[in-house]
Each structure stands twice: as structure tokens, then as C-alpha cells.
Amino acid sequence: MRLLITETNKISHRCSLCLEFVWTQLGYLCNGLYSWYATLALSAILHYTGLFLLTDIIDNFGPIMSVAIIFGVVTTLLTYIITVATGAQHRMSGYLMYDIFMGAPLNPRIGRLDLKIWAEIRVPWVILFYVSLSAALKQYEVHGYVSAPTAFMVMAHFLYVNACMKGEECIPTTWDIFYEKWGFMLIFWNFAGVPFTYCHATLYLAKWDQIHGSPLTFSLPYIIFVYTLCLVGYYVWDTANSQKNRFRMQLAGTYIPRNTFPQLPWGTIKEPTYVRTEHGNLLLTSGWWGIARKIHYTGDLAMAISWGLIAGFESLIPYFYFVFFLVVLTHRVTRDMERCAKKYGKDWETYCERVPWIFVPGVY
């Protein structure tokens, strides 16, 4: 088993004597993909031997969600208390509820295990996938087959969690990891929010099956359209993120090609173009990033809307993820545009002239 260690995150510590900042570079053990496939293999063995039936997940969804909620709250409080008691807190505001919500530690670890990355990658998306897989297995158990909409949810959630695992070495450079602290906002959302709210389309399909006695179905052209929308969105999202992160790693000299599944065409820009700012930052203007400034969000939103479309139009419940995600991304993009304009000034104006569109070329 090949283990990849990246060292990309830095934490500042203020020296009480000299009032200088000392930078410590953290190492990350990125073996998510191996752990993911080991989990899939182990769960298959447990299910088919009867030691743990995966259908129990959907049958006990409520109790499992309740445990996740309690676990998220308890973990938040314990993390805050331990961090403050050991004097390891960062950027505290002095307002108790706010500091509990935002968190006290920056990069809490147990040995080599980074708790933020573990909670963000190894927990929520894996649970989300198993909720959909459990629903599909339950449908097969009852009807002897899996419907196209339910199979779609398994495919969509598998692709998402697999992408997170295969690109785990890119996670340390994200805002959540290098800047946000580990508090209720991240802890609760990763343990209880993501896995038990992003699965509304799966739950809707399962409930439809229970109420009507048969799976929800659509015409073949409609099914093909939704599958295609999801796969195209996934391709844009996956390759755009790959281009950006490999560009960063190539500049830092940390890029190591990995034969992880799936390696999609156009995942690496061979001769990237960019705008160099006065700060020394490079703003990428080639590949997907020469088409739109937030093209990866476009792909992500295409996947999100497909998760709702596969459940039809009789309820808004399956569209919760898309609506929530759209609001979050709109706010995030507005904030990012303002921050970059203030930081880069005329360089940002030059960049916007080179890449005028934000989400969809010719539209917005």
C-alpha cells in the first residue's frame, strides 16, 4: 500500500519573548483512497456474511442520525474544553458562544491523525454513500431489482466520495483546513449535517417506495438526461479542481502523479497561463480557469441539481441540497470577489478582463 505524505499546511505560533512568528509545517498522511476501498470490501463481507446487514442503516436512519447529533455536540464541547485547558487556542474573540461555534483549536491532532481532515473527508461523505447504498439494497431485497433513480443516487454519491478520497492530498490547502478552526460549525456539520441532510433525495425515493409499493420511475429520455447532467457536472468539477490543485503543487514542487481511479482527461494543464500579481500570487487563466473564474462551482451545482431532478417534481424536499448549496456558493463567491478585488487591486481588474465570466460563459 502506497502512502503519500504532503506538507502544505502551516501554523503560526507567537513567541512570547521575541514577539515573532514561528512557522511549523505539518505533514499529512493521505491514504484516503486505500482506506475507502478497504471499507467497501469490509462492508461487503460483513453484509454478505450476515454479521452486519447494510440494510439496517436505512431501517434505523432516525436513531443513527440522533446519535450523530449527540456525538457532534459532545465532541464540540470536549474539544473546546480540552483546547482551552491546555492553552492551545487560536484567534479567540472572547465571546464564549461565538468561540464555541467557530472553535478554539486550529489543527487538532491525535498523533498523526488530523481531526479536521478526518472529520471532513473520512466521515460525512462515506456515511452519505452508505445511506444510498443501504436504500438500494433494501429496494433489491423487497422488489428484486434496483430502480434507475435509486441506482443514480448510489452512483452520484460514490463518485463524490471517491473524488474526495483520490484527491485527499489537495484538502490541506483548502480554507476549512488551513484557516477555519475546529468548532461546532465544522464538527456538527460534518458529523450530522452533511450525511443526514444531503441524502434527502435518497430518503424521498425510499419513502415513495414504501408508500406506493413500487419504486418511482421516469421515461428513459429523462433518466438519460439526468445521468448525463450528473456525469458532465462531475467531469467539470473533478478536472477543474485537479487543474487548480496540480498547478499549485507544481509551483510548490510537491506534485506527485498518482494512479488513482478515475484519472480523467484534461486533469493537468501542461503549459498554464496566469496573471502575476504584485503580491506574487498567480491567478490561473488557462484550462477550465480560462473559461470561468468559478467553473468548479458550476460543475458542483450541476451535480447538486441532478440529485433533485432524479426524484421528480412532486416535492421540494429532494432539492434541499441544491437550494442550500446555491445560497452558500452565492455568498461565498460574492465574498471572494470582494476580498480579491481589495487584495489585488488593478491586478484583479486585469484578471477579470482575461476571464470575465464567473459561472457560465456568456451567461454569468
JSON list of N, CA and C in Angstrom, two decimals, residues 232-308:
[
{"chain": "A", "resi": 232, "resn": "VAL", "atom": "N", "xyz": [-21.54, 14.88, -16.57]},
{"chain": "A", "resi": 232, "resn": "VAL", "atom": "CA", "xyz": [-20.86, 16.03, -17.16]},
{"chain": "A", "resi": 232, "resn": "VAL", "atom": "C", "xyz": [-20.44, 17.00, -16.05]},
{"chain": "A", "resi": 233, "resn": "GLY", "atom": "N", "xyz": [-21.35, 17.24, -15.10]},
{"chain": "A", "resi": 233, "resn": "GLY", "atom": "CA", "xyz": [-21.02, 18.09, -13.97]},
{"chain": "A", "resi": 233, "resn": "GLY", "atom": "C", "xyz": [-19.85, 17.54, -13.17]},
{"chain": "A", "resi": 234, "resn": "TYR", "atom": "N", "xyz": [-19.85, 16.22, -12.99]},
{"chain": "A", "resi": 234, "resn": "TYR", "atom": "CA", "xyz": [-18.74, 15.59, -12.26]},
{"chain": "A", "resi": 234, "resn": "TYR", "atom": "C", "xyz": [-17.43, 15.77, -13.01]},
{"chain": "A", "resi": 235, "resn": "TYR", "atom": "N", "xyz": [-17.45, 15.62, -14.32]},
{"chain": "A", "resi": 235, "resn": "TYR", "atom": "CA", "xyz": [-16.23, 15.75, -15.11]},
{"chain": "A", "resi": 235, "resn": "TYR", "atom": "C", "xyz": [-15.66, 17.17, -14.98]},
{"chain": "A", "resi": 236, "resn": "VAL", "atom": "N", "xyz": [-16.52, 18.19, -15.10]},
{"chain": "A", "resi": 236, "resn": "VAL", "atom": "CA", "xyz": [-16.06, 19.57, -14.99]},
{"chain": "A", "resi": 236, "resn": "VAL", "atom": "C", "xyz": [-15.52, 19.83, -13.59]},
{"chain": "A", "resi": 237, "resn": "TRP", "atom": "N", "xyz": [-16.25, 19.41, -12.59]},
{"chain": "A", "resi": 237, "resn": "TRP", "atom": "CA", "xyz": [-15.86, 19.62, -11.18]},
{"chain": "A", "resi": 237, "resn": "TRP", "atom": "C", "xyz": [-14.54, 18.92, -10.85]},
{"chain": "A", "resi": 238, "resn": "ASP", "atom": "N", "xyz": [-14.43, 17.67, -11.25]},
{"chain": "A", "resi": 238, "resn": "ASP", "atom": "CA", "xyz": [-13.23, 16.88, -10.95]},
{"chain": "A", "resi": 238, "resn": "ASP", "atom": "C", "xyz": [-12.00, 17.44, -11.65]},
{"chain": "A", "resi": 239, "resn": "THR", "atom": "N", "xyz": [-12.10, 17.67, -12.96]},
{"chain": "A", "resi": 239, "resn": "THR", "atom": "CA", "xyz": [-10.92, 18.12, -13.71]},
{"chain": "A", "resi": 239, "resn": "THR", "atom": "C", "xyz": [-10.55, 19.57, -13.40]},
{"chain": "A", "resi": 240, "resn": "ALA", "atom": "N", "xyz": [-11.55, 20.41, -13.11]},
{"chain": "A", "resi": 240, "resn": "ALA", "atom": "CA", "xyz": [-11.25, 21.81, -12.76]},
{"chain": "A", "resi": 240, "resn": "ALA", "atom": "C", "xyz": [-10.49, 21.87, -11.43]},
{"chain": "A", "resi": 241, "resn": "ASN", "atom": "N", "xyz": [-10.96, 21.12, -10.45]},
{"chain": "A", "resi": 241, "resn": "ASN", "atom": "CA", "xyz": [-10.25, 21.08, -9.17]},
{"chain": "A", "resi": 241, "resn": "ASN", "atom": "C", "xyz": [-8.87, 20.46, -9.33]},
{"chain": "A", "resi": 242, "resn": "SER", "atom": "N", "xyz": [-8.77, 19.45, -10.18]},
{"chain": "A", "resi": 242, "resn": "SER", "atom": "CA", "xyz": [-7.48, 18.81, -10.42]},
{"chain": "A", "resi": 242, "resn": "SER", "atom": "C", "xyz": [-6.50, 19.80, -11.06]},
{"chain": "A", "resi": 243, "resn": "GLN", "atom": "N", "xyz": [-6.96, 20.54, -12.06]},
{"chain": "A", "resi": 243, "resn": "GLN", "atom": "CA", "xyz": [-6.09, 21.53, -12.72]},
{"chain": "A", "resi": 243, "resn": "GLN", "atom": "C", "xyz": [-5.58, 22.56, -11.73]},
{"chain": "A", "resi": 244, "resn": "LYS", "atom": "N", "xyz": [-6.48, 23.09, -10.91]},
{"chain": "A", "resi": 244, "resn": "LYS", "atom": "CA", "xyz": [-6.10, 24.14, -9.96]},
{"chain": "A", "resi": 244, "resn": "LYS", "atom": "C", "xyz": [-5.09, 23.62, -8.94]},
{"chain": "A", "resi": 245, "resn": "ASN", "atom": "N", "xyz": [-5.38, 22.49, -8.33]},
{"chain": "A", "resi": 245, "resn": "ASN", "atom": "CA", "xyz": [-4.53, 21.98, -7.26]},
{"chain": "A", "resi": 245, "resn": "ASN", "atom": "C", "xyz": [-3.20, 21.46, -7.79]},
{"chain": "A", "resi": 246, "resn": "ARG", "atom": "N", "xyz": [-3.19, 20.87, -8.97]},
{"chain": "A", "resi": 246, "resn": "ARG", "atom": "CA", "xyz": [-1.91, 20.42, -9.53]},
{"chain": "A", "resi": 246, "resn": "ARG", "atom": "C", "xyz": [-1.05, 21.61, -9.95]},
{"chain": "A", "resi": 247, "resn": "PHE", "atom": "N", "xyz": [-1.69, 22.67, -10.40]},
{"chain": "A", "resi": 247, "resn": "PHE", "atom": "CA", "xyz": [-0.97, 23.90, -10.71]},
{"chain": "A", "resi": 247, "resn": "PHE", "atom": "C", "xyz": [-0.27, 24.44, -9.46]},
{"chain": "A", "resi": 248, "resn": "ARG", "atom": "N", "xyz": [-1.00, 24.46, -8.35]},
{"chain": "A", "resi": 248, "resn": "ARG", "atom": "CA", "xyz": [-0.42, 24.92, -7.09]},
{"chain": "A", "resi": 248, "resn": "ARG", "atom": "C", "xyz": [0.73, 24.03, -6.65]},
{"chain": "A", "resi": 249, "resn": "MET", "atom": "N", "xyz": [0.52, 22.73, -6.74]},
{"chain": "A", "resi": 249, "resn": "MET", "atom": "CA", "xyz": [1.55, 21.79, -6.28]},
{"chain": "A", "resi": 249, "resn": "MET", "atom": "C", "xyz": [2.77, 21.81, -7.18]},
{"chain": "A", "resi": 250, "resn": "GLN", "atom": "N", "xyz": [2.56, 22.02, -8.47]},
{"chain": "A", "resi": 250, "resn": "GLN", "atom": "CA", "xyz": [3.70, 22.14, -9.39]},
{"chain": "A", "resi": 250, "resn": "GLN", "atom": "C", "xyz": [4.55, 23.36, -9.04]},
{"chain": "A", "resi": 251, "resn": "LEU", "atom": "N", "xyz": [3.90, 24.47, -8.70]},
{"chain": "A", "resi": 251, "resn": "LEU", "atom": "CA", "xyz": [4.63, 25.67, -8.31]},
{"chain": "A", "resi": 251, "resn": "LEU", "atom": "C", "xyz": [5.41, 25.44, -7.02]},
{"chain": "A", "resi": 252, "resn": "ALA", "atom": "N", "xyz": [4.81, 24.68, -6.10]},
{"chain": "A", "resi": 252, "resn": "ALA", "atom": "CA", "xyz": [5.45, 24.43, -4.81]},
{"chain": "A", "resi": 252, "resn": "ALA", "atom": "C", "xyz": [6.46, 23.28, -4.88]},
{"chain": "A", "resi": 253, "resn": "GLY", "atom": "N", "xyz": [6.47, 22.57, -6.01]},
{"chain": "A", "resi": 253, "resn": "GLY", "atom": "CA", "xyz": [7.38, 21.44, -6.15]},
{"chain": "A", "resi": 253, "resn": "GLY", "atom": "C", "xyz": [6.96, 20.21, -5.38]},
{"chain": "A", "resi": 254, "resn": "THR", "atom": "N", "xyz": [5.64, 20.11, -5.06]},
{"chain": "A", "resi": 254, "resn": "THR", "atom": "CA", "xyz": [5.15, 18.98, -4.28]},
{"chain": "A", "resi": 254, "resn": "THR", "atom": "C", "xyz": [4.26, 18.03, -5.08]},
{"chain": "A", "resi": 255, "resn": "TYR", "atom": "N", "xyz": [4.11, 18.31, -6.38]},
{"chain": "A", "resi": 255, "resn": "TYR", "atom": "CA", "xyz": [3.21, 17.48, -7.18]},
{"chain": "A", "resi": 255, "resn": "TYR", "atom": "C", "xyz": [3.81, 16.11, -7.46]},
{"chain": "A", "resi": 256, "resn": "ILE", "atom": "N", "xyz": [3.05, 15.07, -7.13]},
{"chain": "A", "resi": 256, "resn": "ILE", "atom": "CA", "xyz": [3.44, 13.69, -7.40]},
{"chain": "A", "resi": 256, "resn": "ILE", "atom": "C", "xyz": [2.29, 13.02, -8.15]},
{"chain": "A", "resi": 257, "resn": "PRO", "atom": "N", "xyz": [2.49, 12.60, -9.41]},
{"chain": "A", "resi": 257, "resn": "PRO", "atom": "CA", "xyz": [1.41, 11.94, -10.16]},
{"chain": "A", "resi": 257, "resn": "PRO", "atom": "C", "xyz": [0.93, 10.69, -9.42]},
{"chain": "A", "resi": 258, "resn": "ARG", "atom": "N", "xyz": [-0.38, 10.53, -9.35]},
{"chain": "A", "resi": 258, "resn": "ARG", "atom": "CA", "xyz": [-0.95, 9.37, -8.65]},
{"chain": "A", "resi": 258, "resn": "ARG", "atom": "C", "xyz": [-1.88, 8.63, -9.60]},
{"chain": "A", "resi": 259, "resn": "ASN", "atom": "N", "xyz": [-1.78, 7.31, -9.62]},
{"chain": "A", "resi": 259, "resn": "ASN", "atom": "CA", "xyz": [-2.63, 6.48, -10.48]},
{"chain": "A", "resi": 259, "resn": "ASN", "atom": "C", "xyz": [-3.91, 6.10, -9.75]},
{"chain": "A", "resi": 260, "resn": "THR", "atom": "N", "xyz": [-4.67, 7.11, -9.38]},
{"chain": "A", "resi": 260, "resn": "THR", "atom": "CA", "xyz": [-5.90, 6.88, -8.66]},
{"chain": "A", "resi": 260, "resn": "THR", "atom": "C", "xyz": [-7.09, 6.90, -9.62]},
{"chain": "A", "resi": 261, "resn": "PHE", "atom": "N", "xyz": [-8.10, 6.11, -9.32]},
{"chain": "A", "resi": 261, "resn": "PHE", "atom": "CA", "xyz": [-9.25, 5.96, -10.20]},
{"chain": "A", "resi": 261, "resn": "PHE", "atom": "C", "xyz": [-10.32, 6.99, -9.86]},
{"chain": "A", "resi": 262, "resn": "PRO", "atom": "N", "xyz": [-10.93, 7.65, -10.86]},
{"chain": "A", "resi": 262, "resn": "PRO", "atom": "CA", "xyz": [-10.53, 7.65, -12.25]},
{"chain": "A", "resi": 262, "resn": "PRO", "atom": "C", "xyz": [-9.65, 8.86, -12.56]},
{"chain": "A", "resi": 263, "resn": "GLN", "atom": "N", "xyz": [-8.67, 8.67, -13.43]},
{"chain": "A", "resi": 263, "resn": "GLN", "atom": "CA", "xyz": [-7.86, 9.79, -13.92]},
{"chain": "A", "resi": 263, "resn": "GLN", "atom": "C", "xyz": [-8.49, 10.26, -15.23]},
{"chain": "A", "resi": 264, "resn": "LEU", "atom": "N", "xyz": [-9.07, 11.45, -15.20]},
{"chain": "A", "resi": 264, "resn": "LEU", "atom": "CA", "xyz": [-9.83, 11.94, -16.35]},
{"chain": "A", "resi": 264, "resn": "LEU", "atom": "C", "xyz": [-8.98, 12.82, -17.25]},
{"chain": "A", "resi": 265, "resn": "PRO", "atom": "N", "xyz": [-9.28, 12.82, -18.55]},
{"chain": "A", "resi": 265, "resn": "PRO", "atom": "CA", "xyz": [-8.54, 13.68, -19.49]},
{"chain": "A", "resi": 265, "resn": "PRO", "atom": "C", "xyz": [-8.66, 15.15, -19.11]},
{"chain": "A", "resi": 266, "resn": "TRP", "atom": "N", "xyz": [-7.59, 15.90, -19.33]},
{"chain": "A", "resi": 266, "resn": "TRP", "atom": "CA", "xyz": [-7.52, 17.34, -19.08]},
{"chain": "A", "resi": 266, "resn": "TRP", "atom": "C", "xyz": [-7.48, 17.66, -17.59]},
{"chain": "A", "resi": 267, "resn": "GLY", "atom": "N", "xyz": [-6.94, 16.74, -16.81]},
{"chain": "A", "resi": 267, "resn": "GLY", "atom": "CA", "xyz": [-6.83, 16.98, -15.38]},
{"chain": "A", "resi": 267, "resn": "GLY", "atom": "C", "xyz": [-5.60, 17.78, -15.01]},
{"chain": "A", "resi": 268, "resn": "THR", "atom": "N", "xyz": [-4.66, 17.91, -15.97]},
{"chain": "A", "resi": 268, "resn": "THR", "atom": "CA", "xyz": [-3.43, 18.66, -15.72]},
{"chain": "A", "resi": 268, "resn": "THR", "atom": "C", "xyz": [-3.20, 19.63, -16.88]},
{"chain": "A", "resi": 269, "resn": "ILE", "atom": "N", "xyz": [-2.87, 20.87, -16.57]},
{"chain": "A", "resi": 269, "resn": "ILE", "atom": "CA", "xyz": [-2.56, 21.87, -17.60]},
{"chain": "A", "resi": 269, "resn": "ILE", "atom": "C", "xyz": [-1.06, 21.82, -17.86]},
{"chain": "A", "resi": 270, "resn": "LYS", "atom": "N", "xyz": [-0.69, 21.53, -19.10]},
{"chain": "A", "resi": 270, "resn": "LYS", "atom": "CA", "xyz": [0.72, 21.36, -19.42]},
{"chain": "A", "resi": 270, "resn": "LYS", "atom": "C", "xyz": [1.48, 22.69, -19.49]},
{"chain": "A", "resi": 271, "resn": "GLU", "atom": "N", "xyz": [0.89, 23.68, -20.10]},
{"chain": "A", "resi": 271, "resn": "GLU", "atom": "CA", "xyz": [1.55, 24.98, -20.21]},
{"chain": "A", "resi": 271, "resn": "GLU", "atom": "C", "xyz": [0.59, 26.06, -19.70]},
{"chain": "A", "resi": 272, "resn": "PRO", "atom": "N", "xyz": [0.44, 26.17, -18.39]},
{"chain": "A", "resi": 272, "resn": "PRO", "atom": "CA", "xyz": [-0.54, 27.10, -17.82]},
{"chain": "A", "resi": 272, "resn": "PRO", "atom": "C", "xyz": [-0.19, 28.56, -18.05]},
{"chain": "A", "resi": 273, "resn": "THR", "atom": "N", "xyz": [-1.20, 29.37, -18.24]},
{"chain": "A", "resi": 273, "resn": "THR", "atom": "CA", "xyz": [-1.03, 30.83, -18.31]},
{"chain": "A", "resi": 273, "resn": "THR", "atom": "C", "xyz": [-1.67, 31.43, -17.06]},
{"chain": "A", "resi": 274, "resn": "TYR", "atom": "N", "xyz": [-1.20, 32.62, -16.69]},
{"chain": "A", "resi": 274, "resn": "TYR", "atom": "CA", "xyz": [-1.69, 33.21, -15.45]},
{"chain": "A", "resi": 274, "resn": "TYR", "atom": "C", "xyz": [-1.37, 34.69, -15.41]},
{"chain": "A", "resi": 275, "resn": "VAL", "atom": "N", "xyz": [-2.01, 35.35, -14.44]},
{"chain": "A", "resi": 275, "resn": "VAL", "atom": "CA", "xyz": [-1.72, 36.76, -14.16]},
{"chain": "A", "resi": 275, "resn": "VAL", "atom": "C", "xyz": [-0.91, 36.80, -12.88]},
{"chain": "A", "resi": 276, "resn": "ARG", "atom": "N", "xyz": [0.26, 37.40, -12.93]},
{"chain": "A", "resi": 276, "resn": "ARG", "atom": "CA", "xyz": [1.10, 37.51, -11.73]},
{"chain": "A", "resi": 276, "resn": "ARG", "atom": "C", "xyz": [0.77, 38.83, -11.03]},
{"chain": "A", "resi": 277, "resn": "THR", "atom": "N", "xyz": [0.41, 38.76, -9.77]},
{"chain": "A", "resi": 277, "resn": "THR", "atom": "CA", "xyz": [0.04, 39.95, -9.02]},
{"chain": "A", "resi": 277, "resn": "THR", "atom": "C", "xyz": [1.26, 40.55, -8.32]},
{"chain": "A", "resi": 278, "resn": "GLU", "atom": "N", "xyz": [1.09, 41.77, -7.83]},
{"chain": "A", "resi": 278, "resn": "GLU", "atom": "CA", "xyz": [2.17, 42.42, -7.10]},
{"chain": "A", "resi": 278, "resn": "GLU", "atom": "C", "xyz": [2.51, 41.68, -5.81]},
{"chain": "A", "resi": 279, "resn": "HIS", "atom": "N", "xyz": [1.55, 40.92, -5.30]},
{"chain": "A", "resi": 279, "resn": "HIS", "atom": "CA", "xyz": [1.78, 40.13, -4.08]},
{"chain": "A", "resi": 279, "resn": "HIS", "atom": "C", "xyz": [2.59, 38.88, -4.36]},
{"chain": "A", "resi": 280, "resn": "GLY", "atom": "N", "xyz": [2.78, 38.59, -5.66]},
{"chain": "A", "resi": 280, "resn": "GLY", "atom": "CA", "xyz": [3.49, 37.37, -6.02]},
{"chain": "A", "resi": 280, "resn": "GLY", "atom": "C", "xyz": [2.57, 36.20, -6.30]},
{"chain": "A", "resi": 281, "resn": "ASN", "atom": "N", "xyz": [1.26, 36.37, -6.06]},
{"chain": "A", "resi": 281, "resn": "ASN", "atom": "CA", "xyz": [0.31, 35.30, -6.34]},
{"chain": "A", "resi": 281, "resn": "ASN", "atom": "C", "xyz": [0.08, 35.16, -7.84]},
{"chain": "A", "resi": 282, "resn": "LEU", "atom": "N", "xyz": [-0.23, 33.95, -8.27]},
{"chain": "A", "resi": 282, "resn": "LEU", "atom": "CA", "xyz": [-0.51, 33.67, -9.67]},
{"chain": "A", "resi": 282, "resn": "LEU", "atom": "C", "xyz": [-1.98, 33.32, -9.83]},
{"chain": "A", "resi": 283, "resn": "LEU", "atom": "N", "xyz": [-2.69, 34.05, -10.67]},
{"chain": "A", "resi": 283, "resn": "LEU", "atom": "CA", "xyz": [-4.11, 33.81, -10.93]},
{"chain": "A", "resi": 283, "resn": "LEU", "atom": "C", "xyz": [-4.23, 33.05, -12.25]},
{"chain": "A", "resi": 284, "resn": "LEU", "atom": "N", "xyz": [-4.63, 31.80, -12.18]},
{"chain": "A", "resi": 284, "resn": "LEU", "atom": "CA", "xyz": [-4.66, 30.90, -13.33]},
{"chain": "A", "resi": 284, "resn": "LEU", "atom": "C", "xyz": [-5.68, 31.37, -14.37]},
{"chain": "A", "resi": 285, "resn": "THR", "atom": "N", "xyz": [-5.27, 31.39, -15.64]},
{"chain": "A", "resi": 285, "resn": "THR", "atom": "CA", "xyz": [-6.14, 31.85, -16.72]},
{"chain": "A", "resi": 285, "resn": "THR", "atom": "C", "xyz": [-6.22, 30.86, -17.88]},
{"chain": "A", "resi": 286, "resn": "SER", "atom": "N", "xyz": [-5.85, 29.63, -17.65]},
{"chain": "A", "resi": 286, "resn": "SER", "atom": "CA", "xyz": [-5.93, 28.63, -18.71]},
{"chain": "A", "resi": 286, "resn": "SER", "atom": "C", "xyz": [-6.66, 27.40, -18.20]},
{"chain": "A", "resi": 287, "resn": "GLY", "atom": "N", "xyz": [-6.89, 26.44, -19.10]},
{"chain": "A", "resi": 287, "resn": "GLY", "atom": "CA", "xyz": [-7.70, 25.29, -18.74]},
{"chain": "A", "resi": 287, "resn": "GLY", "atom": "C", "xyz": [-9.14, 25.73, -18.49]},
{"chain": "A", "resi": 288, "resn": "TRP", "atom": "N", "xyz": [-9.82, 25.05, -17.57]},
{"chain": "A", "resi": 288, "resn": "TRP", "atom": "CA", "xyz": [-11.17, 25.47, -17.20]},
{"chain": "A", "resi": 288, "resn": "TRP", "atom": "C", "xyz": [-11.17, 26.87, -16.62]},
{"chain": "A", "resi": 289, "resn": "TRP", "atom": "N", "xyz": [-10.06, 27.27, -16.01]},
{"chain": "A", "resi": 289, "resn": "TRP", "atom": "CA", "xyz": [-9.99, 28.54, -15.31]},
{"chain": "A", "resi": 289, "resn": "TRP", "atom": "C", "xyz": [-9.82, 29.72, -16.27]},
{"chain": "A", "resi": 290, "resn": "GLY", "atom": "N", "xyz": [-9.64, 29.44, -17.55]},
{"chain": "A", "resi": 290, "resn": "GLY", "atom": "CA", "xyz": [-9.67, 30.48, -18.55]},
{"chain": "A", "resi": 290, "resn": "GLY", "atom": "C", "xyz": [-11.07, 30.66, -19.11]},
{"chain": "A", "resi": 291, "resn": "ILE", "atom": "N", "xyz": [-11.98, 29.74, -18.75]},
{"chain": "A", "resi": 291, "resn": "ILE", "atom": "CA", "xyz": [-13.36, 29.79, -19.24]},
{"chain": "A", "resi": 291, "resn": "ILE", "atom": "C", "xyz": [-14.25, 30.54, -18.25]},
{"chain": "A", "resi": 292, "resn": "ALA", "atom": "N", "xyz": [-14.09, 30.25, -16.97]},
{"chain": "A", "resi": 292, "resn": "ALA", "atom": "CA", "xyz": [-14.87, 30.93, -15.93]},
{"chain": "A", "resi": 292, "resn": "ALA", "atom": "C", "xyz": [-14.10, 30.87, -14.62]},
{"chain": "A", "resi": 293, "resn": "ARG", "atom": "N", "xyz": [-14.28, 31.91, -13.78]},
{"chain": "A", "resi": 293, "resn": "ARG", "atom": "CA", "xyz": [-13.50, 32.03, -12.55]},
{"chain": "A", "resi": 293, "resn": "ARG", "atom": "C", "xyz": [-13.90, 31.02, -11.49]},
{"chain": "A", "resi": 294, "resn": "LYS", "atom": "N", "xyz": [-15.15, 30.57, -11.50]},
{"chain": "A", "resi": 294, "resn": "LYS", "atom": "CA", "xyz": [-15.64, 29.60, -10.52]},
{"chain": "A", "resi": 294, "resn": "LYS", "atom": "C", "xyz": [-16.27, 28.41, -11.23]},
{"chain": "A", "resi": 295, "resn": "ILE", "atom": "N", "xyz": [-15.60, 27.94, -12.26]},
{"chain": "A", "resi": 295, "resn": "ILE", "atom": "CA", "xyz": [-16.15, 26.87, -13.09]},
{"chain": "A", "resi": 295, "resn": "ILE", "atom": "C", "xyz": [-16.36, 25.59, -12.29]},
{"chain": "A", "resi": 296, "resn": "HIS", "atom": "N", "xyz": [-15.55, 25.36, -11.25]},
{"chain": "A", "resi": 296, "resn": "HIS", "atom": "CA", "xyz": [-15.72, 24.15, -10.44]},
{"chain": "A", "resi": 296, "resn": "HIS", "atom": "C", "xyz": [-17.04, 24.19, -9.68]},
{"chain": "A", "resi": 297, "resn": "TYR", "atom": "N", "xyz": [-17.50, 25.39, -9.32]},
{"chain": "A", "resi": 297, "resn": "TYR", "atom": "CA", "xyz": [-18.81, 25.50, -8.68]},
{"chain": "A", "resi": 297, "resn": "TYR", "atom": "C", "xyz": [-19.93, 25.19, -9.67]},
{"chain": "A", "resi": 298, "resn": "THR", "atom": "N", "xyz": [-19.72, 25.54, -10.92]},
{"chain": "A", "resi": 298, "resn": "THR", "atom": "CA", "xyz": [-20.73, 25.23, -11.94]},
{"chain": "A", "resi": 298, "resn": "THR", "atom": "C", "xyz": [-20.93, 23.72, -12.04]},
{"chain": "A", "resi": 299, "resn": "GLY", "atom": "N", "xyz": [-19.83, 22.98, -12.08]},
{"chain": "A", "resi": 299, "resn": "GLY", "atom": "CA", "xyz": [-19.93, 21.52, -12.12]},
{"chain": "A", "resi": 299, "resn": "GLY", "atom": "C", "xyz": [-20.57, 20.97, -10.87]},
{"chain": "A", "resi": 300, "resn": "ASP", "atom": "N", "xyz": [-20.20, 21.53, -9.72]},
{"chain": "A", "resi": 300, "resn": "ASP", "atom": "CA", "xyz": [-20.76, 21.08, -8.44]},
{"chain": "A", "resi": 300, "resn": "ASP", "atom": "C", "xyz": [-22.26, 21.32, -8.39]},
{"chain": "A", "resi": 301, "resn": "LEU", "atom": "N", "xyz": [-22.71, 22.49, -8.87]},
{"chain": "A", "resi": 301, "resn": "LEU", "atom": "CA", "xyz": [-24.13, 22.80, -8.87]},
{"chain": "A", "resi": 301, "resn": "LEU", "atom": "C", "xyz": [-24.90, 21.93, -9.86]},
{"chain": "A", "resi": 302, "resn": "ALA", "atom": "N", "xyz": [-24.26, 21.58, -10.98]},
{"chain": "A", "resi": 302, "resn": "ALA", "atom": "CA", "xyz": [-24.91, 20.68, -11.94]},
{"chain": "A", "resi": 302, "resn": "ALA", "atom": "C", "xyz": [-25.17, 19.32, -11.30]},
{"chain": "A", "resi": 303, "resn": "MET", "atom": "N", "xyz": [-24.20, 18.83, -10.54]},
{"chain": "A", "resi": 303, "resn": "MET", "atom": "CA", "xyz": [-24.41, 17.58, -9.81]},
{"chain": "A", "resi": 303, "resn": "MET", "atom": "C", "xyz": [-25.51, 17.74, -8.77]},
{"chain": "A", "resi": 304, "resn": "ALA", "atom": "N", "xyz": [-25.49, 18.86, -8.04]},
{"chain": "A", "resi": 304, "resn": "ALA", "atom": "CA", "xyz": [-26.47, 19.07, -6.98]},
{"chain": "A", "resi": 304, "resn": "ALA", "atom": "C", "xyz": [-27.90, 19.09, -7.53]},
{"chain": "A", "resi": 305, "resn": "ILE", "atom": "N", "xyz": [-28.13, 19.79, -8.64]},
{"chain": "A", "resi": 305, "resn": "ILE", "atom": "CA", "xyz": [-29.48, 19.84, -9.19]},
{"chain": "A", "resi": 305, "resn": "ILE", "atom": "C", "xyz": [-29.90, 18.49, -9.74]},
{"chain": "A", "resi": 306, "resn": "SER", "atom": "N", "xyz": [-28.95, 17.72, -10.24]},
{"chain": "A", "resi": 306, "resn": "SER", "atom": "CA", "xyz": [-29.30, 16.38, -10.75]},
{"chain": "A", "resi": 306, "resn": "SER", "atom": "C", "xyz": [-29.76, 15.46, -9.62]},
{"chain": "A", "resi": 307, "resn": "TRP", "atom": "N", "xyz": [-29.22, 15.67, -8.41]},
{"chain": "A", "resi": 307, "resn": "TRP", "atom": "CA", "xyz": [-29.65, 14.87, -7.26]},
{"chain": "A", "resi": 307, "resn": "TRP", "atom": "C", "xyz": [-31.13, 15.13, -6.94]},
{"chain": "A", "resi": 308, "resn": "GLY", "atom": "N", "xyz": [-31.60, 16.32, -7.24]},
{"chain": "A", "resi": 308, "resn": "GLY", "atom": "CA", "xyz": [-33.02, 16.62, -7.03]},
{"chain": "A", "resi": 308, "resn": "GLY", "atom": "C", "xyz": [-33.88, 16.17, -8.19]}
]
